PDB file of C-alpha atoms in Angstrom:
ATOM      1  CA  ALA A1205     -41.164  94.293 188.627  1.00 54.00           C
ATOM      2  CA  GLY A1206     -43.042  93.522 191.764  1.00 55.00           C
ATOM      3  CA  ALA A1207     -44.073  90.665 193.986  1.00 55.00           C
ATOM      4  CA  LEU A1208     -47.662  89.840 194.916  1.00 53.00           C
ATOM      5  CA  VAL A1209     -48.016  89.003 198.613  1.00 53.00           C
ATOM      6  CA  ASP A1210     -51.175  87.467 200.117  1.00 55.00           C
ATOM      7  CA  ARG A1211     -50.518  86.761 203.842  1.00 53.00           C
ATOM      8  CA  LYS A1212     -47.282  84.949 202.990  1.00 51.00           C
ATOM      9  CA  LEU A1213     -44.400  85.736 200.698  1.00 53.00           C
ATOM     10  CA  ASN A1214     -44.405  83.619 197.576  1.00 54.00           C
ATOM     11  CA  MET A1215     -41.865  83.293 194.812  1.00 53.00           C
ATOM     12  CA  TYR A1216     -43.780  84.952 191.962  1.00 59.00           C
ATOM     13  CA  SER A1217     -42.904  88.145 190.117  1.00 70.00           C
ATOM     14  CA  GLY A1218     -44.842  90.188 187.580  1.00 78.00           C
ATOM     15  CA  ILE A1219     -44.026  93.270 185.523  1.00 83.00           C
ATOM     16  CA  TYR A1220     -46.134  96.406 185.719  1.00 85.00           C
ATOM     17  CA  LEU A1221     -46.042  99.590 183.638  1.00 86.00           C
ATOM     18  CA  TYR A1222     -46.719 102.913 185.298  1.00 87.00           C
ATOM     19  CA  ASP A1223     -47.831 105.834 183.116  1.00 89.00           C
ATOM     20  CA  ILE A1224     -46.406 108.993 184.686  1.00 94.00           C
ATOM     21  CA  ALA A1225     -48.761 111.295 182.767  1.00 95.00           C
ATOM     22  CA  THR A1226     -51.992 109.531 183.762  1.00 95.00           C
ATOM     23  CA  GLY A1227     -50.916 107.899 187.023  1.00 93.00           C
ATOM     24  CA  GLU A1228     -52.284 104.561 185.805  1.00 91.00           C
ATOM     25  CA  THR A1229     -50.616 101.209 186.425  1.00 89.00           C
ATOM     26  CA  ARG A1230     -51.025  98.379 183.929  1.00 86.00           C
ATOM     27  CA  GLU A1231     -50.020  94.769 184.428  1.00 85.00           C
ATOM     28  CA  LEU A1232     -47.756  93.561 181.607  1.00 84.00           C
ATOM     29  CA  PHE A1233     -47.970  90.031 182.931  1.00 76.00           C
ATOM     30  CA  ALA A1234     -49.321  88.611 186.150  1.00 72.00           C
ATOM     31  CA  PRO A1235     -47.164  87.218 188.950  1.00 71.00           C
ATOM     32  CA  ASP A1236     -47.955  83.586 188.124  1.00 70.00           C
ATOM     33  CA  ARG A1237     -45.526  82.764 185.337  1.00 72.00           C
ATOM     34  CA  TYR A1238     -42.034  83.549 186.651  1.00 73.00           C
ATOM     35  CA  SER A1239     -40.568  82.800 190.046  1.00 68.00           C
ATOM     36  CA  SER A1240     -37.955  85.576 189.968  1.00 71.00           C
ATOM     37  CA  ILE A1241     -37.040  88.517 187.764  1.00 75.00           C
ATOM     38  CA  TYR A1242     -33.362  89.421 188.067  1.00 75.00           C
ATOM     39  CA  ALA A1243     -32.602  92.192 185.594  1.00 79.00           C
ATOM     40  CA  MET A1244     -34.704  94.406 183.379  1.00 83.00           C
ATOM     41  CA  THR A1245     -34.138  97.135 180.783  1.00 89.00           C
ATOM     42  CA  TRP A1246     -35.683  98.586 177.624  1.00 92.00           C
ATOM     43  CA  LEU A1247     -34.328  97.603 174.198  1.00 94.00           C
ATOM     44  CA  GLU A1248     -36.012  99.810 171.627  1.00 93.00           C
ATOM     45  CA  ASP A1249     -39.760  99.231 172.217  1.00 92.00           C
ATOM     46  CA  LYS A1250     -39.457  95.972 174.214  1.00 93.00           C
ATOM     47  CA  VAL A1251     -38.915  95.287 177.896  1.00 91.00           C
ATOM     48  CA  MET A1252     -36.022  92.835 178.231  1.00 92.00           C
ATOM     49  CA  PHE A1253     -35.777  90.783 181.416  1.00 88.00           C
ATOM     50  CA  SER A1254     -34.104  87.700 182.809  1.00 85.00           C
ATOM     51  CA  ALA A1255     -36.228  85.338 184.864  1.00 82.00           C
ATOM     52  CA  GLU A1256     -36.822  81.790 185.985  1.00 77.00           C
ATOM     53  CA  GLU A1257     -39.916  80.195 184.487  1.00 72.00           C
ATOM     54  CA  HIS A1258     -42.375  79.100 187.172  1.00 64.00           C
ATOM     55  CA  GLY A1259     -43.389  75.473 187.029  1.00 59.00           C
ATOM     56  CA  PRO A1260     -44.295  72.528 189.235  1.00 57.00           C
ATOM     57  CA  ASP A1261     -40.664  72.131 190.354  1.00 54.00           C
ATOM     58  CA  TRP A1262     -40.038  75.857 190.926  1.00 49.00           C
ATOM     59  CA  MET A1263     -37.912  75.258 194.035  1.00 50.00           C
ATOM     60  CA  ARG A1264     -35.259  73.623 191.852  1.00 51.00           C
ATOM     61  CA  PHE A1265     -33.017  76.360 190.450  1.00 55.00           C
ATOM     62  CA  ALA A1266     -33.036  75.922 186.705  1.00 61.00           C
ATOM     63  CA  GLY A1267     -31.222  79.124 185.802  1.00 69.00           C
ATOM     64  CA  THR A1268     -32.535  82.236 184.154  1.00 79.00           C
ATOM     65  CA  ASN A1269     -33.652  82.797 180.575  1.00 83.00           C
ATOM     66  CA  LEU A1270     -33.726  86.078 178.655  1.00 88.00           C
ATOM     67  CA  TYR A1271     -37.181  87.242 177.579  1.00 90.00           C
ATOM     68  CA  SER A1272     -38.675  90.193 175.729  1.00 92.00           C
ATOM     69  CA  ALA A1273     -42.103  91.607 176.492  1.00 91.00           C
ATOM     70  CA  ASP A1274     -44.049  93.839 174.121  1.00 92.00           C
ATOM     71  CA  PRO A1275     -45.872  96.471 176.218  1.00 91.00           C
ATOM     72  CA  ALA A1276     -48.382  97.125 173.421  1.00 89.00           C
ATOM     73  CA  THR A1277     -49.585  93.512 173.125  1.00 89.00           C
ATOM     74  CA  GLY A1278     -48.390  91.862 176.342  1.00 86.00           C
ATOM     75  CA  GLU A1279     -46.650  89.156 174.297  1.00 90.00           C
ATOM     76  CA  VAL A1280     -43.687  87.590 176.120  1.00 89.00           C
ATOM     77  CA  LYS A1281     -41.063  85.857 173.983  1.00 92.00           C
ATOM     78  CA  LEU A1282     -38.165  83.633 175.039  1.00 90.00           C
ATOM     79  CA  GLU A1283     -35.088  85.173 173.380  1.00 91.00           C
ATOM     80  CA  ILE A1284     -32.144  83.242 174.831  1.00 87.00           C
ATOM     81  CA  PRO A1285     -32.624  80.030 176.850  1.00 82.00           C
ATOM     82  CA  VAL A1286     -30.482  79.312 179.899  1.00 71.00           C
ATOM     83  CA  ALA A1287     -28.747  76.497 178.018  1.00 60.00           C
ATOM     84  CA  GLU A1288     -27.019  79.101 175.833  1.00 55.00           C
ATOM     85  CA  SER A1289     -26.170  81.525 178.635  1.00 54.00           C
ATOM     86  CA  GLN A1290     -25.672  79.450 181.795  1.00 66.00           C
ATOM     87  CA  ASP A1291     -27.190  82.140 184.020  1.00 66.00           C
ATOM     88  CA  PHE A1292     -28.085  85.758 183.288  1.00 67.00           C
ATOM     89  CA  GLY A1293     -26.751  88.221 185.808  1.00 62.00           C
ATOM     90  CA  GLY A1294     -25.030  85.585 187.916  1.00 61.00           C
ATOM     91  CA  ASN A1295     -21.517  85.522 189.312  1.00 61.00           C
ATOM     92  CA  PRO A1296     -19.331  82.830 190.796  1.00 61.00           C
ATOM     93  CA  GLY A1297     -19.924  82.765 194.552  1.00 63.00           C
ATOM     94  CA  SER A1298     -17.772  84.878 196.849  1.00 65.00           C
ATOM     95  CA  ASP A1299     -18.089  86.739 200.129  1.00 63.00           C
ATOM     96  CA  CYS A1300     -15.636  89.433 198.955  1.00 67.00           C
ATOM     97  CA  ARG A1301     -18.009  91.515 196.844  1.00 69.00           C
ATOM     98  CA  TYR A1302     -18.754  95.122 197.702  1.00 70.00           C
ATOM     99  CA  GLY A1303     -21.761  96.937 196.317  1.00 69.00           C
ATOM    100  CA  GLY A1304     -23.703  96.284 193.151  1.00 76.00           C
ATOM    101  CA  GLY A1305     -24.517  97.768 189.799  1.00 80.00           C
ATOM    102  CA  VAL A1306     -25.807  97.251 186.266  1.00 84.00           C
ATOM    103  CA  LYS A1307     -26.005  93.666 184.988  1.00 86.00           C
ATOM    104  CA  MET A1308     -28.059  94.383 181.854  1.00 89.00           C
ATOM    105  CA  LYS A1309     -28.166  97.494 179.667  1.00 92.00           C
ATOM    106  CA  ALA A1310     -29.195  98.435 176.129  1.00 93.00           C
ATOM    107  CA  LEU A1311     -26.925 100.553 173.945  1.00 91.00           C
ATOM    108  CA  GLY A1312     -27.086 101.210 170.206  1.00 90.00           C
ATOM    109  CA  GLY A1313     -29.777  98.591 169.475  1.00 93.00           C
ATOM    110  CA  ALA A1314     -27.882  95.860 171.346  1.00 93.00           C
ATOM    111  CA  LEU A1315     -28.337  94.315 174.768  1.00 93.00           C
ATOM    112  CA  TYR A1316     -25.263  93.911 176.960  1.00 91.00           C
ATOM    113  CA  TYR A1317     -25.534  91.616 179.971  1.00 89.00           C
ATOM    114  CA  VAL A1318     -23.530  89.688 182.549  1.00 86.00           C
ATOM    115  CA  SER A1319     -23.783  85.924 182.317  1.00 83.00           C
ATOM    116  CA  SER A1320     -22.077  83.327 184.474  1.00 78.00           C
ATOM    117  CA  TYR A1321     -20.448  80.166 183.235  1.00 74.00           C
ATOM    118  CA  ALA A1322     -18.807  77.229 185.044  1.00 71.00           C
ATOM    119  CA  HIS A1323     -16.004  79.179 186.765  1.00 74.00           C
ATOM    120  CA  ASP A1324     -16.342  82.784 185.625  1.00 78.00           C
ATOM    121  CA  SER A1325     -18.747  85.416 184.374  1.00 81.00           C
ATOM    122  CA  ALA A1326     -18.571  87.644 181.320  1.00 83.00           C
ATOM    123  CA  ILE A1327     -20.177  90.520 179.469  1.00 86.00           C
ATOM    124  CA  ASN A1328     -22.126  89.331 176.447  1.00 88.00           C
ATOM    125  CA  VAL A1329     -23.822  91.280 173.680  1.00 90.00           C
ATOM    126  CA  TRP A1330     -27.000  90.294 171.842  1.00 92.00           C
ATOM    127  CA  LYS A1331     -28.951  91.913 169.019  1.00 94.00           C
ATOM    128  CA  PRO A1332     -32.465  90.784 168.084  1.00 92.00           C
ATOM    129  CA  GLY A1333     -32.263  88.121 165.376  1.00 90.00           C
ATOM    130  CA  ALA A1334     -28.585  87.342 166.027  1.00 91.00           C
ATOM    131  CA  GLN A1335     -26.566  85.008 168.242  1.00 89.00           C
ATOM    132  CA  ALA A1336     -25.206  86.324 171.527  1.00 88.00           C
ATOM    133  CA  GLN A1337     -21.443  86.926 171.662  1.00 88.00           C
ATOM    134  CA  ARG A1338     -19.150  86.867 174.669  1.00 85.00           C
ATOM    135  CA  LEU A1339     -17.170  90.124 174.832  1.00 84.00           C
ATOM    136  CA  THR A1340     -14.771  89.495 177.691  1.00 78.00           C
ATOM    137  CA  THR A1341     -12.105  87.069 176.545  1.00 71.00           C
ATOM    138  CA  GLU A1342     -10.149  86.433 179.747  1.00 73.00           C
ATOM    139  CA  ALA A1343     -11.346  84.162 182.536  1.00 70.00           C
ATOM    140  CA  CYS A1344     -12.551  86.525 185.250  1.00 76.00           C
ATOM    141  CA  SER A1345     -15.635  87.435 187.211  1.00 81.00           C
ATOM    142  CA  VAL A1346     -17.516  90.448 185.850  1.00 84.00           C
ATOM    143  CA  ASP A1347     -19.880  91.574 188.601  1.00 83.00           C
ATOM    144  CA  PHE A1348     -21.411  94.646 186.937  1.00 87.00           C
ATOM    145  CA  PHE A1349     -20.647  97.286 184.291  1.00 90.00           C
ATOM    146  CA  ASP A1350     -21.600 100.569 182.674  1.00 92.00           C
ATOM    147  CA  PHE A1351     -20.590 102.510 179.561  1.00 91.00           C
ATOM    148  CA  CYS A1352     -18.531 105.655 179.034  1.00 88.00           C
ATOM    149  CA  ASP A1353     -17.385 106.956 175.613  1.00 83.00           C
ATOM    150  CA  GLY A1354     -17.476 103.596 173.792  1.00 78.00           C
ATOM    151  CA  THR A1355     -15.808 101.757 176.640  1.00 85.00           C
ATOM    152  CA  ALA A1356     -17.333  99.405 179.173  1.00 87.00           C
ATOM    153  CA  LEU A1357     -16.190  99.997 182.725  1.00 89.00           C
ATOM    154  CA  THR A1358     -16.502  96.767 184.671  1.00 87.00           C
ATOM    155  CA  VAL A1359     -16.108  95.790 188.285  1.00 87.00           C
ATOM    156  CA  GLY A1360     -15.047  92.262 189.118  1.00 84.00           C
ATOM    157  CA  PHE A1361     -12.348  89.801 190.070  1.00 81.00           C
ATOM    158  CA  ALA A1362      -9.350  88.545 188.109  1.00 78.00           C
ATOM    159  CA  GLY A1363      -7.267  85.752 189.570  1.00 73.00           C
ATOM    160  CA  ASN A1364      -7.189  85.888 193.351  1.00 74.00           C
ATOM    161  CA  ASP A1365      -7.434  89.681 193.623  1.00 77.00           C
ATOM    162  CA  LEU A1366     -10.328  91.518 195.224  1.00 79.00           C
ATOM    163  CA  GLN A1367     -12.789  93.521 193.135  1.00 81.00           C
ATOM    164  CA  GLU A1368     -11.190  96.093 190.860  1.00 81.00           C
ATOM    165  CA  VAL A1369     -12.375  98.396 188.075  1.00 86.00           C
ATOM    166  CA  TYR A1370     -11.469  97.293 184.544  1.00 85.00           C
ATOM    167  CA  ARG A1371     -11.853  98.912 181.140  1.00 87.00           C
ATOM    168  CA  LEU A1372     -13.179  96.880 178.179  1.00 83.00           C
ATOM    169  CA  ASP A1373     -12.952  98.260 174.650  1.00 77.00           C
ATOM    170  CA  LEU A1374     -16.256  97.281 173.031  1.00 73.00           C
ATOM    171  CA  GLN A1375     -14.660  96.943 169.592  1.00 72.00           C
ATOM    172  CA  SER A1376     -11.713  94.692 170.421  1.00 69.00           C
ATOM    173  CA  GLY A1377     -12.903  92.892 173.589  1.00 61.00           C
TER     174      GLY A1377
END
């Protein structure tokens, strides 16, 4: 992802593909459709990303949607609207966070991502053609995660404690 700047910083983001073998850069879509791209990963042969759609009222935060982009055709498809997710990659506000990490990752044909809700955030899983499912069952704030041996290691808040590392069994939640 990258931002196009012409004498002043604007709020547009595009996605570009760089071919390591040839050194060529190709624009997947121009920086005129989305105002921000927050997280991006590959799921099989598609680029998955969360973004805000650019429109006439782009200064009003409308939340982020989940999209797929086909690098072969350039087709961008809305996969999960913000109404079903609240906000991809978001967390409840706090000044006690330290560091950052993965908020979206593909594993085994599924997309795992952090999504915020009214008072917490959770890890969700989505497979193409299916409904997204919330994996974390307790009210907490998942800030970021990664995988190790079938387990998700998460960093976040629970209750009034500061950030800690938690283990989430992907089978049982």
